[in-house]
Structure formats: structure tokens, C-alpha cells
Coordinates of C-alpha atoms in Angstrom, one line a residue:
M1 CA 0.1 -0.6 -0.3
E2 CA 2.8 1.9 0.8
W3 CA 4.9 1.6 -2.2
I4 CA 1.3 2.8 -4.3
L5 CA 1.0 5.7 -2.2
G6 CA 4.8 6.3 -2.8
K7 CA 3.8 6.2 -6.9
L8 CA 0.9 8.1 -6.9
S9 CA 1.9 11.3 -4.1
P10 CA -0.8 12.5 -3.6
R11 CA -0.9 15.9 -2.3
C12 CA -4.4 15.8 -0.3
M13 CA -3.6 14.1 3.1
A14 CA -6.6 13.0 3.0
V15 CA -7.0 10.5 -0.3
S16 CA -3.8 8.8 1.8
I17 CA -5.2 8.5 5.1
F18 CA -8.4 7.2 3.4
A19 CA -6.4 4.7 1.1
R20 CA -4.8 3.5 4.3
L21 CA -8.2 3.0 5.7
I22 CA -9.4 0.5 2.9
F23 CA -6.4 -1.3 2.6
L24 CA -6.9 -1.6 7.2
L25 CA -10.2 -2.7 6.7
A26 CA -9.1 -4.9 3.6
S27 CA -6.7 -6.4 5.9
F28 CA -8.8 -7.4 8.8
F29 CA -11.4 -9.1 6.6
L30 CA -9.0 -11.4 5.4
L31 CA -6.8 -12.0 8.8
Y32 CA -10.1 -12.6 10.6
Y33 CA -11.9 -15.0 7.6
T34 CA -8.8 -17.2 7.8
G35 CA -8.6 -17.9 11.8
N36 CA -5.2 -15.6 12.4
E37 CA -7.1 -13.1 14.5
A38 CA -4.4 -14.2 17.4
V39 CA -2.1 -11.8 14.8
M40 CA -4.6 -8.7 14.1
P41 CA -3.3 -6.1 16.5
F42 CA 0.3 -6.8 15.5
F43 CA -0.7 -6.4 12.3
M44 CA -3.0 -4.0 11.6
A45 CA 0.3 -1.7 14.1
G46 CA 2.8 -2.8 11.9
L47 CA 1.1 -1.4 8.9
W48 CA -0.1 1.9 10.7
L49 CA 2.8 2.7 12.9
C50 CA 5.8 4.7 10.6
Y51 CA 8.6 2.2 11.5
S52 CA 6.6 0.1 8.7
P53 CA 10.0 -0.6 6.5
F54 CA 7.8 1.1 3.9
G55 CA 7.5 3.9 4.7
V56 CA 5.5 6.7 5.2
V57 CA 3.4 8.7 3.1
H58 CA 1.7 12.0 5.0
G59 CA 3.0 10.1 7.5
F60 CA 2.3 11.5 11.7
K61 CA 3.3 15.6 12.8
M62 CA 3.8 16.7 16.1
S63 CA 1.4 19.0 17.3
G64 CA 2.8 21.4 19.7
A65 CA 2.7 25.3 20.1
Q66 CA 3.4 27.6 17.1
H67 CA 4.8 30.6 19.3
I68 CA 8.6 31.4 18.7
A69 CA 10.8 34.0 21.1
A70 CA 11.2 37.4 19.6
I71 CA 15.3 38.3 18.8
Q72 CA 15.7 42.3 19.1
Y73 CA 17.5 43.5 15.9
Q74 CA 19.9 46.1 15.6
D75 CA 19.4 47.9 12.7
R76 CA 21.7 47.1 9.9
Q77 CA 21.0 50.9 7.9
T78 CA 20.1 49.1 5.2
P79 CA 16.5 50.1 3.2
T80 CA 13.5 47.7 3.6
V81 CA 11.7 46.3 0.2
N82 CA 8.3 45.5 0.9
I83 CA 7.5 43.1 -2.1
A84 CA 3.9 43.8 -2.2
E85 CA 5.0 47.2 -3.2
H86 CA 7.0 45.4 -6.7
G87 CA 3.2 43.8 -7.1
I88 CA 4.2 40.5 -5.2
M89 CA 1.3 39.3 -3.2
P90 CA -0.3 36.6 -0.9
D91 CA -2.7 34.0 -1.1
T92 CA -2.9 34.1 -5.1
G93 CA -2.6 30.6 -5.6
K94 CA 0.4 32.0 -8.1
D95 CA 4.3 31.0 -8.4
V96 CA 5.9 33.9 -7.3
L97 CA 9.4 32.4 -7.9
E98 CA 10.5 34.6 -10.6
Q99 CA 9.7 38.3 -9.4
V100 CA 11.2 37.4 -6.0
Q101 CA 14.1 36.3 -7.6
E102 CA 14.2 39.2 -9.7
L103 CA 13.5 41.4 -6.8
I104 CA 16.5 39.9 -4.6
D105 CA 19.0 40.0 -7.7
K106 CA 18.0 43.9 -7.7
V107 CA 18.6 44.6 -4.1
G108 CA 21.6 42.8 -3.9
R109 CA 22.8 44.6 -7.2
Q110 CA 22.2 48.1 -5.0
G111 CA 24.1 47.1 -2.9
G112 CA 21.7 45.4 -0.3
G113 CA 18.5 45.4 2.0
C114 CA 16.1 43.6 3.7
I115 CA 13.0 42.4 2.0
F116 CA 10.6 42.0 3.6
F117 CA 7.1 39.5 2.9
P118 CA 4.2 41.4 5.0
K119 CA 2.1 38.2 6.3
G120 CA 0.3 35.6 4.5
R121 CA 1.0 32.8 1.8
Y122 CA 3.8 32.9 -1.3
L123 CA 3.9 29.6 -3.0
F124 CA 6.9 29.0 -5.1
N125 CA 9.0 26.3 -7.3
M126 CA 5.3 25.0 -9.3
S127 CA 6.4 25.0 -12.4
G128 CA 8.8 21.3 -12.1
K129 CA 11.6 22.8 -13.5
K130 CA 13.2 22.4 -10.4
Q131 CA 13.9 26.4 -9.3
F132 CA 15.5 27.9 -5.8
L133 CA 15.6 30.8 -4.3
K134 CA 19.4 32.5 -4.8
I135 CA 21.0 35.1 -3.2
N136 CA 24.3 35.9 -4.8
Y137 CA 24.7 39.4 -3.1
S138 CA 25.7 40.3 0.1
H139 CA 23.7 42.9 2.9
V140 CA 20.6 41.3 1.9
T141 CA 18.3 39.7 4.1
L142 CA 14.5 38.0 4.3
E143 CA 12.6 38.9 6.8
G144 CA 8.7 37.9 6.9
E145 CA 5.8 39.6 9.8
C146 CA 5.0 38.5 13.2
D147 CA 2.7 39.1 15.7
A148 CA 2.8 40.8 19.1
D149 CA 3.1 37.8 20.6
G150 CA 5.8 36.7 18.4
H151 CA 3.7 34.3 16.4
L152 CA 5.1 33.7 12.4
L153 CA 2.6 35.4 10.0
T154 CA 4.6 34.8 6.6
E155 CA 4.1 31.2 4.8
L156 CA 7.6 30.7 2.1
V157 CA 6.3 27.3 0.7
N158 CA 8.2 25.1 -1.5
C159 CA 6.1 23.1 -4.1
G160 CA 8.6 20.7 -5.8
P161 CA 11.9 19.2 -4.8
T162 CA 14.8 21.1 -5.9
T163 CA 16.6 17.3 -6.8
Q164 CA 19.8 17.1 -8.6
G165 CA 21.1 13.9 -8.9
K166 CA 23.5 12.8 -11.9
R167 CA 26.2 14.1 -9.8
N168 CA 26.9 14.6 -6.0
P169 CA 23.0 14.6 -5.4
W170 CA 23.5 15.0 -0.7
L171 CA 24.5 18.8 -2.4
S172 CA 21.9 19.4 -4.3
P173 CA 20.3 22.7 -4.3
F174 CA 18.0 24.0 -1.2
F175 CA 14.7 26.0 -1.8
I176 CA 16.7 29.0 -0.2
T177 CA 20.6 28.7 -1.5
T178 CA 23.5 31.3 -0.9
G179 CA 26.4 31.7 -2.9
E180 CA 25.2 29.7 -5.9
S181 CA 27.3 32.0 -8.3
L182 CA 30.3 31.4 -5.8
Q183 CA 29.7 27.3 -5.4
P184 CA 27.6 25.3 -8.2
S185 CA 25.4 23.2 -5.9
N186 CA 26.6 20.0 -6.8
M187 CA 30.1 21.0 -6.2
F188 CA 32.6 20.6 -3.5
W189 CA 35.0 23.1 -3.1
G190 CA 38.2 23.0 -1.4
L191 CA 41.9 21.7 -1.5
Q192 CA 42.9 18.9 -3.7
F193 CA 45.6 16.2 -3.2
R194 CA 48.5 16.8 -4.5
K195 CA 49.1 13.5 -6.1
P196 CA 45.3 12.8 -6.6
S197 CA 45.0 8.9 -8.4
G198 CA 41.9 9.5 -9.8
M199 CA 40.1 7.2 -7.3
R200 CA 36.0 7.2 -8.2
T201 CA 34.4 6.7 -4.7
E202 CA 30.8 4.9 -4.0
S203 CA 29.3 3.7 -1.5
S204 CA 26.4 0.8 -1.1
S205 CA 23.8 3.4 -0.8
L206 CA 21.2 2.9 -3.3
S207 CA 21.1 7.4 -3.9
D208 CA 25.1 7.8 -4.7
P209 CA 26.1 7.7 -8.2
G210 CA 29.4 7.9 -6.6
S211 CA 31.9 10.6 -7.5
D212 CA 35.0 11.5 -9.1
G213 CA 36.4 13.4 -7.3
T214 CA 36.4 16.9 -8.4
I215 CA 36.7 19.5 -6.1
L216 CA 36.2 23.1 -7.2
M217 CA 40.0 25.0 -6.2
P218 CA 40.1 28.4 -3.7
P219 CA 43.1 30.2 -6.0
Y220 CA 46.7 30.3 -4.1
A221 CA 47.8 33.6 -1.7
T222 CA 51.1 32.3 -0.5
K223 CA 53.0 29.6 1.7
V224 CA 53.7 30.4 5.4
T225 CA 57.5 30.5 6.1
S226 CA 57.7 29.6 10.2
D227 CA 56.3 27.2 13.7
A228 CA 53.4 28.6 14.7
L229 CA 51.9 27.3 18.0
S230 CA 47.7 27.1 18.5
G231 CA 46.9 29.8 20.7
T232 CA 48.6 32.0 18.7
S233 CA 47.0 34.8 15.8
M234 CA 49.8 35.9 14.4
L235 CA 51.4 34.1 11.2
S236 CA 54.1 34.5 9.4
V237 CA 54.1 34.0 5.1
E238 CA 56.0 34.4 2.6
D239 CA 53.9 37.7 0.9
S240 CA 51.3 39.0 2.6
S241 CA 50.2 41.3 -0.4
M242 CA 47.9 39.0 -2.2
I243 CA 45.9 37.8 0.4
G244 CA 42.6 38.4 0.8
K245 CA 39.9 38.6 3.8
Y246 CA 39.2 35.4 3.9
I247 CA 41.5 32.5 3.7
L248 CA 41.9 28.7 4.4
L249 CA 44.7 27.8 5.6
G250 CA 45.5 23.6 4.8
M251 CA 48.3 21.6 6.0
Y252 CA 49.0 18.5 3.4
N253 CA 50.7 14.5 4.9
T254 CA 54.1 14.7 4.3
T255 CA 55.3 11.1 4.8
A256 CA 53.4 8.2 3.7
D257 CA 52.1 6.3 6.0
G258 CA 49.5 10.0 6.8
N259 CA 51.3 12.2 9.7
L260 CA 49.4 15.0 9.6
V261 CA 45.9 12.4 9.1
K262 CA 46.7 10.5 12.0
E263 CA 47.1 13.1 14.4
L264 CA 43.3 14.9 13.0
L265 CA 42.5 11.3 13.9
G266 CA 44.0 11.0 17.2
V267 CA 45.3 7.3 15.9
D268 CA 48.9 5.4 15.7
E269 CA 48.2 2.6 12.9
L270 CA 45.2 3.9 10.2
R271 CA 42.9 0.9 9.7
P272 CA 42.9 -0.8 6.1
E273 CA 38.9 0.1 5.9
W274 CA 40.0 3.3 6.4
V275 CA 40.2 4.0 3.1
T276 CA 40.1 7.7 2.9
A277 CA 42.7 8.8 5.4
R278 CA 44.9 6.1 4.1
R279 CA 45.1 7.6 0.7
A280 CA 46.0 11.0 2.4
G281 CA 49.4 10.0 3.0
T282 CA 50.8 8.9 -1.0
E283 CA 48.1 11.3 -2.2
E284 CA 49.9 13.4 -0.1
A285 CA 46.2 15.4 1.2
P286 CA 45.9 18.7 2.7
S287 CA 44.0 16.9 5.6
F288 CA 43.7 20.0 7.2
Q289 CA 41.9 22.9 5.7
W290 CA 40.4 25.5 8.0
L291 CA 38.6 28.5 7.1
V292 CA 39.4 31.6 8.5
E293 CA 39.0 35.4 8.6
V294 CA 42.2 37.7 8.6
K295 CA 42.5 40.3 10.8
Q296 CA 44.7 42.4 9.4
V297 CA 48.0 42.3 7.5
I298 CA 50.7 43.7 9.8
D299 CA 53.5 43.4 7.4
K300 CA 55.0 42.0 4.9
H301 CA 55.2 39.4 6.0
T302 CA 52.6 38.5 8.7
I303 CA 49.1 39.0 9.2
E304 CA 46.8 38.4 12.1
L305 CA 44.1 36.2 11.8
C306 CA 41.0 37.2 13.7
R307 CA 40.8 34.7 16.6
P308 CA 43.5 32.2 17.2
L309 CA 45.1 28.8 16.0
L310 CA 43.1 25.7 16.9
R311 CA 46.2 23.8 16.7
D312 CA 49.7 24.2 15.5
C313 CA 50.7 25.2 12.2
L314 CA 54.1 23.4 11.6
M315 CA 56.3 23.5 8.1
K316 CA 56.9 20.1 8.7
Y317 CA 53.1 19.7 7.1
E318 CA 54.2 23.0 4.7
P319 CA 50.8 24.7 5.0
A320 CA 49.3 27.4 2.6
V321 CA 47.3 29.7 2.5
Y322 CA 44.6 30.4 -0.3
N323 CA 42.2 33.1 -0.6
V324 CA 38.2 32.3 0.1
D325 CA 35.2 34.5 -1.8
M326 CA 32.7 35.2 0.6
L327 CA 29.5 37.0 0.6
E328 CA 28.9 38.3 4.4
D329 CA 25.5 40.1 6.4
I330 CA 22.8 38.0 4.9
H331 CA 19.4 36.8 7.3
I332 CA 16.9 35.2 7.1
R333 CA 14.4 35.1 9.5
R334 CA 10.8 36.3 11.1
L335 CA 9.8 33.5 9.1
R336 CA 7.8 30.0 8.5
I337 CA 9.4 28.0 5.5
S338 CA 7.3 25.1 4.4
S339 CA 7.1 22.3 1.7
R340 CA 4.5 20.4 -0.1
W341 CA 6.8 17.3 0.2
N342 CA 4.5 14.2 0.5
G343 CA 6.2 13.1 2.9
L344 CA 7.6 10.0 1.7
F345 CA 11.0 8.6 3.6
R346 CA 12.5 5.7 4.0
H347 CA 16.3 6.4 4.4
H348 CA 18.7 5.8 1.2
G349 CA 15.2 3.8 -0.2
F350 CA 15.2 1.3 1.9
P351 CA 14.2 -1.4 1.3
L352 CA 15.0 -1.6 -2.5
Y353 CA 11.5 -1.3 -4.4
Y354 CA 12.1 2.4 -4.7
S355 CA 13.9 3.6 -7.8
V356 CA 17.4 5.2 -7.5
S357 CA 15.2 8.9 -8.2
Q358 CA 12.9 8.1 -6.0
A359 CA 15.7 7.1 -3.4
Q360 CA 17.3 10.8 -3.9
E361 CA 13.7 12.5 -3.9
M362 CA 14.1 10.9 -0.1
D363 CA 16.8 11.9 0.5
Y364 CA 18.0 15.0 -0.8
G365 CA 15.1 16.5 -2.5
W366 CA 13.0 19.0 -0.1
N367 CA 15.7 20.9 1.5
A368 CA 15.0 23.8 3.2
I369 CA 17.9 26.4 3.8
N370 CA 21.8 25.8 2.9
M371 CA 23.9 29.0 3.9
K372 CA 26.8 28.5 1.6
R373 CA 29.7 30.3 1.1
V374 CA 28.7 32.6 3.9
A375 CA 30.2 35.0 6.5
H376 CA 28.9 37.1 9.6
S377 CA 24.8 36.5 9.3
A378 CA 22.5 33.7 10.6
V379 CA 19.3 32.8 10.5
E380 CA 17.0 34.1 13.0
D381 CA 13.1 33.1 14.4
V382 CA 12.6 30.7 11.3
E383 CA 10.3 27.7 12.2
I384 CA 10.9 25.2 8.9
N385 CA 7.7 22.6 8.7
D386 CA 8.8 19.6 5.7
F387 CA 11.6 19.3 4.5
T388 CA 13.2 15.9 4.5
N389 CA 16.8 18.3 5.3
P390 CA 15.8 21.7 6.8
L391 CA 19.4 23.3 7.5
Y392 CA 23.4 22.7 5.7
V393 CA 25.3 25.4 6.8
Q394 CA 28.6 24.1 3.9
D395 CA 31.9 26.2 3.4
S396 CA 31.2 29.1 5.5
R397 CA 31.9 31.0 8.5
E398 CA 30.2 32.6 11.5
V399 CA 26.9 31.9 10.7
T400 CA 24.7 32.2 13.5
V401 CA 20.9 30.3 14.4
D402 CA 19.1 31.3 16.6
H403 CA 15.8 30.4 18.0
M404 CA 14.5 27.9 14.6
T405 CA 11.5 25.8 15.1
V406 CA 11.5 22.3 13.1
R407 CA 8.3 20.4 12.9
G408 CA 6.5 18.2 10.5
Y409 CA 7.4 14.8 8.7
D410 CA 10.4 12.7 9.6
G411 CA 13.0 13.4 7.1
H412 CA 17.5 12.5 6.9
Q413 CA 19.3 15.4 8.5
G414 CA 18.4 17.9 10.7
I415 CA 21.5 20.3 10.6
K416 CA 24.7 19.5 9.4
V417 CA 27.4 21.9 9.4
Y418 CA 29.3 20.6 5.9
C419 CA 32.3 20.6 4.1
H420 CA 34.8 24.0 6.1
T421 CA 32.1 24.8 8.2
C422 CA 33.6 27.1 11.3
D423 CA 32.6 28.8 14.0
C424 CA 29.1 28.7 13.3
L425 CA 26.8 29.2 16.2
F426 CA 23.9 27.0 16.7
Q427 CA 21.2 28.0 19.9
Y428 CA 17.8 27.6 21.0
V429 CA 16.8 24.9 18.2
D430 CA 13.4 22.5 18.8
F431 CA 12.8 19.1 16.7
Y432 CA 9.9 18.4 16.9
C433 CA 10.1 15.3 14.4
H434 CA 12.8 12.9 13.6
Y435 CA 16.0 12.7 11.2
A436 CA 18.0 9.5 10.5
D437 CA 21.1 11.8 10.4
M438 CA 19.5 14.2 13.3
M439 CA 22.7 17.2 14.5
G440 CA 25.9 16.6 12.9
G441 CA 28.7 16.9 10.1
E442 CA 31.3 16.0 8.0
G443 CA 34.2 17.3 6.4
N444 CA 36.2 20.1 7.7
A445 CA 34.1 21.5 10.0
Y446 CA 35.9 23.0 13.2
A447 CA 35.1 24.7 15.9
N448 CA 31.3 25.1 15.9
V449 CA 29.0 25.8 19.2
F450 CA 25.4 23.8 19.5
R451 CA 23.9 25.0 22.6
D452 CA 20.9 24.5 24.3
I453 CA 19.2 22.6 21.7
S454 CA 15.9 20.1 22.5
Y455 CA 14.6 17.0 20.8
H456 CA 11.1 16.4 21.8
H457 CA 10.5 12.6 21.2
P458 CA 7.3 11.6 18.7
A459 CA 7.0 8.4 18.3
F460 CA 9.5 7.9 20.3
K461 CA 11.9 7.4 18.3
P462 CA 15.6 7.8 19.1
A463 CA 17.8 10.7 17.7
D464 CA 21.7 11.1 17.5
F465 CA 24.4 13.1 17.4
D466 CA 25.8 12.3 13.8
F467 CA 29.6 12.0 12.1
H468 CA 30.2 11.5 8.2
G469 CA 33.9 11.3 8.5
F470 CA 36.0 13.5 5.7
S471 CA 33.3 14.4 3.0
E472 CA 35.1 14.2 0.3
G473 CA 38.9 12.7 -0.5
P474 CA 40.7 14.9 0.5
M475 CA 39.8 16.8 3.5
G476 CA 39.7 15.7 7.3
P477 CA 36.9 14.8 9.7
P478 CA 34.9 16.8 12.4
S479 CA 36.8 18.6 14.9
Y480 CA 36.9 20.6 18.0
N481 CA 33.0 21.3 17.9
V482 CA 31.4 21.6 21.0
F483 CA 27.8 20.9 22.4
E484 CA 26.5 22.7 25.5
R485 CA 23.0 21.7 27.0
V486 CA 21.3 19.2 24.2
R487 CA 18.3 16.8 25.8
G488 CA 16.7 14.1 24.3
F489 CA 19.8 12.6 22.2
R490 CA 20.5 8.8 22.3
Y491 CA 23.7 8.0 21.0
I492 CA 27.2 10.2 19.6
K493 CA 27.3 8.2 16.2
G494 CA 29.6 7.5 13.9
A495 CA 28.0 6.6 10.1
G496 CA 28.6 7.7 6.8
A497 CA 30.2 5.4 4.6
V498 CA 33.2 2.6 5.4
F499 CA 35.5 4.0 2.9
M500 CA 35.4 7.4 5.0
Q501 CA 35.8 6.4 8.4
P502 CA 36.7 6.7 11.5
A503 CA 33.9 9.2 11.3
C504 CA 35.3 12.5 14.0
G505 CA 38.7 13.5 13.9
V506 CA 39.9 15.2 17.6
G507 CA 39.0 17.6 20.0
N508 CA 35.2 17.1 19.8
V509 CA 33.2 17.8 23.6
W510 CA 30.1 17.1 25.1
R511 CA 29.0 19.2 28.1
D512 CA 25.9 19.4 30.0
V513 CA 24.0 17.8 27.5
T514 CA 21.7 14.3 28.3
F515 CA 21.8 11.1 26.8
E516 CA 18.1 9.5 27.0
G517 CA 15.8 7.4 24.0
G518 CA 17.1 4.3 24.2
Q519 CA 20.4 3.2 25.7
K520 CA 20.8 0.3 28.1
K521 CA 22.2 0.6 31.4
G522 CA 26.1 1.3 31.1
E523 CA 26.1 1.9 27.7
H524 CA 28.6 3.5 27.3
P525 CA 27.1 7.1 24.0
F526 CA 29.7 7.0 21.6
Y527 CA 28.3 4.5 18.5
A528 CA 30.6 3.3 15.2
L529 CA 27.7 2.1 13.1
S530 CA 29.7 0.2 10.8
Y531 CA 30.5 -1.7 13.7
R532 CA 27.2 -2.2 14.6
V533 CA 27.6 -6.6 15.8
K534 CA 26.0 -7.9 12.8
S535 CA 24.7 -12.0 13.5
G536 CA 22.0 -15.0 13.2
M537 CA 19.7 -13.9 10.1
E538 CA 20.4 -10.6 10.6
K539 CA 24.4 -10.6 9.2
Y540 CA 22.3 -12.7 6.0
V541 CA 20.1 -10.7 5.8
T542 CA 22.4 -7.2 6.0
A543 CA 24.6 -9.3 3.1
I544 CA 21.7 -10.2 0.7
G545 CA 20.3 -6.1 0.7
Y546 CA 23.5 -5.3 0.0
T547 CA 23.8 -8.2 -2.5
L548 CA 20.9 -6.3 -4.4
V549 CA 22.3 -2.5 -4.1
I550 CA 25.2 -3.7 -5.8
M551 CA 24.1 -5.6 -8.6
M552 CA 21.2 -3.1 -8.9
K553 CA 24.1 -0.2 -8.8
R554 CA 26.3 -1.7 -10.7
K555 CA 23.7 -2.5 -13.0
Q556 CA 25.2 -6.9 -12.7
H557 CA 23.2 -9.6 -12.8
S558 CA 24.5 -13.0 -12.9
I559 CA 25.0 -15.6 -10.2
A560 CA 28.6 -15.3 -10.0
F561 CA 28.5 -11.4 -9.5
A562 CA 26.4 -12.1 -6.8
K563 CA 27.8 -15.5 -4.6
S564 CA 30.6 -12.8 -5.0
V565 CA 29.8 -9.7 -3.5
F566 CA 28.0 -11.7 -0.6
K567 CA 31.3 -13.9 -0.1
G568 CA 32.1 -10.5 0.0
K569 CA 30.2 -9.0 2.2
L570 CA 29.7 -12.0 5.6
A571 CA 33.8 -11.6 5.7
D572 CA 33.5 -8.3 5.8
I573 CA 30.5 -8.4 9.0
D574 CA 33.0 -10.8 10.7
Y575 CA 35.6 -8.4 10.7
M576 CA 34.2 -5.4 11.2
S577 CA 31.5 -6.9 13.9
V578 CA 32.8 -5.1 17.3
P579 CA 31.7 -5.3 20.5
R580 CA 29.6 -1.8 22.0
N581 CA 32.0 -1.4 25.3
K582 CA 35.2 -0.5 23.0
H583 CA 33.2 1.6 19.7
S584 CA 34.8 4.6 21.4
M585 CA 38.4 3.5 20.4
F586 CA 36.8 5.2 17.3
F587 CA 36.2 8.2 18.6
P588 CA 39.5 9.2 20.0
G589 CA 40.3 13.1 21.0
C590 CA 36.9 13.1 21.6
H591 CA 35.5 13.9 25.7
I592 CA 32.5 13.9 27.1
E593 CA 32.0 16.0 30.4

């Protein structure tokens, strides 16, 4: 039934519920007349609950108060542009995307301003062309209307998916995407291997088409000329004359065994399955890539950074400086952002009767806000409803997310710091729905702070802190991030593809965090998902599922190929099965205080 509803994608919840009701009644009478009364309650509950392996269209929603505390904003001395004065009206049922985009671009070209949406509902992306709002200029604010009690009165509705699945679908556009002119969606950005092998990577996810390792590179500025220890903000360089306001400070592995990546991971040896980490030495990966702001140029050979170094910058790692173009002062505030997604979600399209395109849409097709390539910007007083990915902060620094509420259908990733996201603050966030990967990140995400965040347990589904490892080959894993006063989370989970493990680097800290929602008594919160012990029937079911996915993705259907994949997976499961009480070894240098 869920598969049929997924194909039909009903927009009306009444149709969805009515179809389920008919199916449940038919199932009830079938079981009754075949003499299976004892199993009827369990069968009926299994069909209805959102734990069903079939996914749920128009799934469980959490009700609750709609109030969001108002924030007092400082006057940024930018003009306010009321969209009503430009003929863009709410509640018309018409797509206003092109008109709003023209206005954003016009305001941006004129130096910026606040684009004000009076109360009402505005529809976007109704054409089926996978269009989205792009903010490509600094000093642009999108602002809605609130009442005196802080209730949001303006709603922006995304009416269609924006999946771009042929290349890096996990970087598909979001409904509101910043920095698209600097870094197009579906493109990784950062420093490349100095000796790339050209290896293509691909996980076992149905929605993963693989990556060829292409990366958009920032321009080289100069090299660092002497050691600088953590805690100092001064950096000696060969020539400061070419350095801009924002830089990427890169350090490289300079030994074949990966001297730098071992330090970043806090290990003495790299395990065989850590393929990306093991590439770091032979391909000379810039495993440390820090997006930081230059406070001032002292003289021809000295610069001062806006903050102290996170770690020692040593000459043995051949550090270098690259210039970065960034947008500044972009704000999204006082808005309810919703979608017309039907809510059908199974992580990576599991099980296999979903197509690749369906799996990609579930995982990456309904995305709300991506703060990409921005600095000194904010998302404030925002409610996000019915998105599989509410918020990414990607390749950005000093972004503040303050007072955000997330509701609606369950989905993929709640809050994700992606690639080179540094020194950002996420605070006063409430989740009223569940995400497979609730909050965390991947890539060189450094020194981000998450505090006063609560998950309110809809349907009693446990939620986890989540780390996915290296993101793309030349990068390193998330390090030096802080989580404070977070409530309702269960595990600190390491997930993602096995070859991108381990999931995070050193220096991640959890303070005053309450772990709850499914832990066994005495169980340690560190949980490396790839190393979960599997035995008995679970082991064989996992191997069968993996084999079917690989056959589907490779378009290989021979019995010999299936046997080879199946046997290889069984061997991998045996090797990768590590008791839970030893999983903390996959999080060296991380601390719970």
C-alpha cells in the first residue's frame, strides 16, 4: 500500500488516510476469515506505525505551540523593500519565484537591503523545473512578519523537489540557497590532493551515484614560513600582499603513512577499511583545511587572524594560504518555511522497491535552507516544516542560527555542518520531528558550537549526534566542535560510508548533555554504526540487501557476481563486528564532560 501511495504521491492527506483505511479494513477481514485473529492487532499496528519498512506518505506529525520567541534585531542601516509594492502578493495561489528572484537580484546589485514579506502564504517552485531562490549578493535579508507575541505570520512554501541526482546529489540545491554564483550546487569546494590518483568513490547507498573526486579549488596566495603554535593568532607568510579577507589555511600530509591525518584522527595506525584516510599519505592530502578570517595585515611577512589557531601550524606539514571569496551579512528571519513534500521517507530508499530517483528525492529532494559560502550571517526566528533536510551550513564561517523550530515529516538530516564550516553558533533549536542523522556534520567542520538544543521525542524514535567522516577524499573529518545543553539525544553516532571512516577527528566535546531515548543501562554513548555486531539472521539479511543494491547499481545480474559480492560482504561483517563497549576507540580525542 505504501509503495502504491509513493508512486501516486497524493497531495491531499485525506486521500492518503482514506486509502490506508480501506487497506487496513480489507486486511482485517482477510485475517479474520482465515482464522488469524491472534496476530491481527500486531499486523494492523505494524502497517500503520511509521516504523513500517515501507515508508509513510503523509506520515506522523507532532502538534504543539506555534510560538517562537522574538529577537530584538539591530538596525543594519539597509533599506527595506516591501514586496507588495512590487506587485508580489500573498495567498494568490500563483508561483512568485521568478518575481521574488528578480527582486533579490535587484536589491543585491544596488548594495543590499531587507526584502520584507507581509503576512500571508507565498508559493514557489510550482513549475516542475526544480527552481529555487538564490541569494548571490552580500547584505541581503529575507524577513517575514510577526505579531506582537512573536507568532510567525508569513509562510514561504516550496512546492516541488530540487534534486539534482546525476552528480553529488547530497549537494543538491535547497529551496533557499546562498552563494550559488561562487559555488554551484553539486560541487565540492576546497583543496585537492597534490598527487591525486583519480580514484572514484561510491558507497552502498542506493542514492549514491559515486564521486569522481572533482573539487573547485580556491586560488593560491602564499606559503607559511615558520611554525605557529595553537593559541597564537599571528602567522608568518612569504608574501602578505596577495592575501584577502578570508583564507583557507591548508596543511598537507608529507609522509606516505599519513603523518597529519593520524594526528587529526588521534591514532597511531590507520585501519585497512579507512580507505580515504589511507590515501592521505600517498596522495598528499591537505587533511587540515581551516576557513578563517584575516583580522589585519601587519607587514609584508605577517598577518593576524581574527581568532587563535586551533592547532599547531608546523612547517613539516608545508602549510599554505589560499584566498576565499565569501558573501557577508545575509539574514533569513521571522519566516515559516514549508513544503508540499508528501512525506515519503526511507533512509537511502530502503528497501529496494524504490527507484534510484525516488531514493534520491527522499534523501536530498526537499531541502529548506543552505547557508553556503557566507560569513557574519544568520538564520533567526525561523520555523521549518516538512523538509527532509531543514538546514545545511556549508563552506561558511560565523553563521548564527538562533531560535529555530523544526516540525512536520520525519526526514534525513536535521542540522548539518558541511565541508569547511567553521566558528558557527547554533542555539535555541527545537525539533518536533525525527531525522535519520539528527545533528552533526562531515568534512573540515571546525570549532562550531551547538547549545540549548532539544529533541522532543515524537513517536519515541531515538535521535543521535551524527558524524559522517571525511566528506570528500582530500578533506579531514569534523574536529574541535562543542555541544552544550543538548536534550533528548541518544548516541554520539559515527555513520557514513565505511571508506570515509572514522567519523570524526579530535577535540569534539560534549558538556552538560543528557543522553536518553534508548540506551541500555551502562552503555557508552559512542556508537560506530559501521562496526555494529551482526550475527545470525541479521548478518545474512544485511549481506543479501547489500548484494541486491550493488547488483542494481552496477547493473550486474549474474549469479557468479552475486555470490562474489555476498561472500565478500559476509567476510566484511565478521571483520567489522566490534563489541559496543569498544566503540569509543573509534572516537579518539573526543570527550564527554
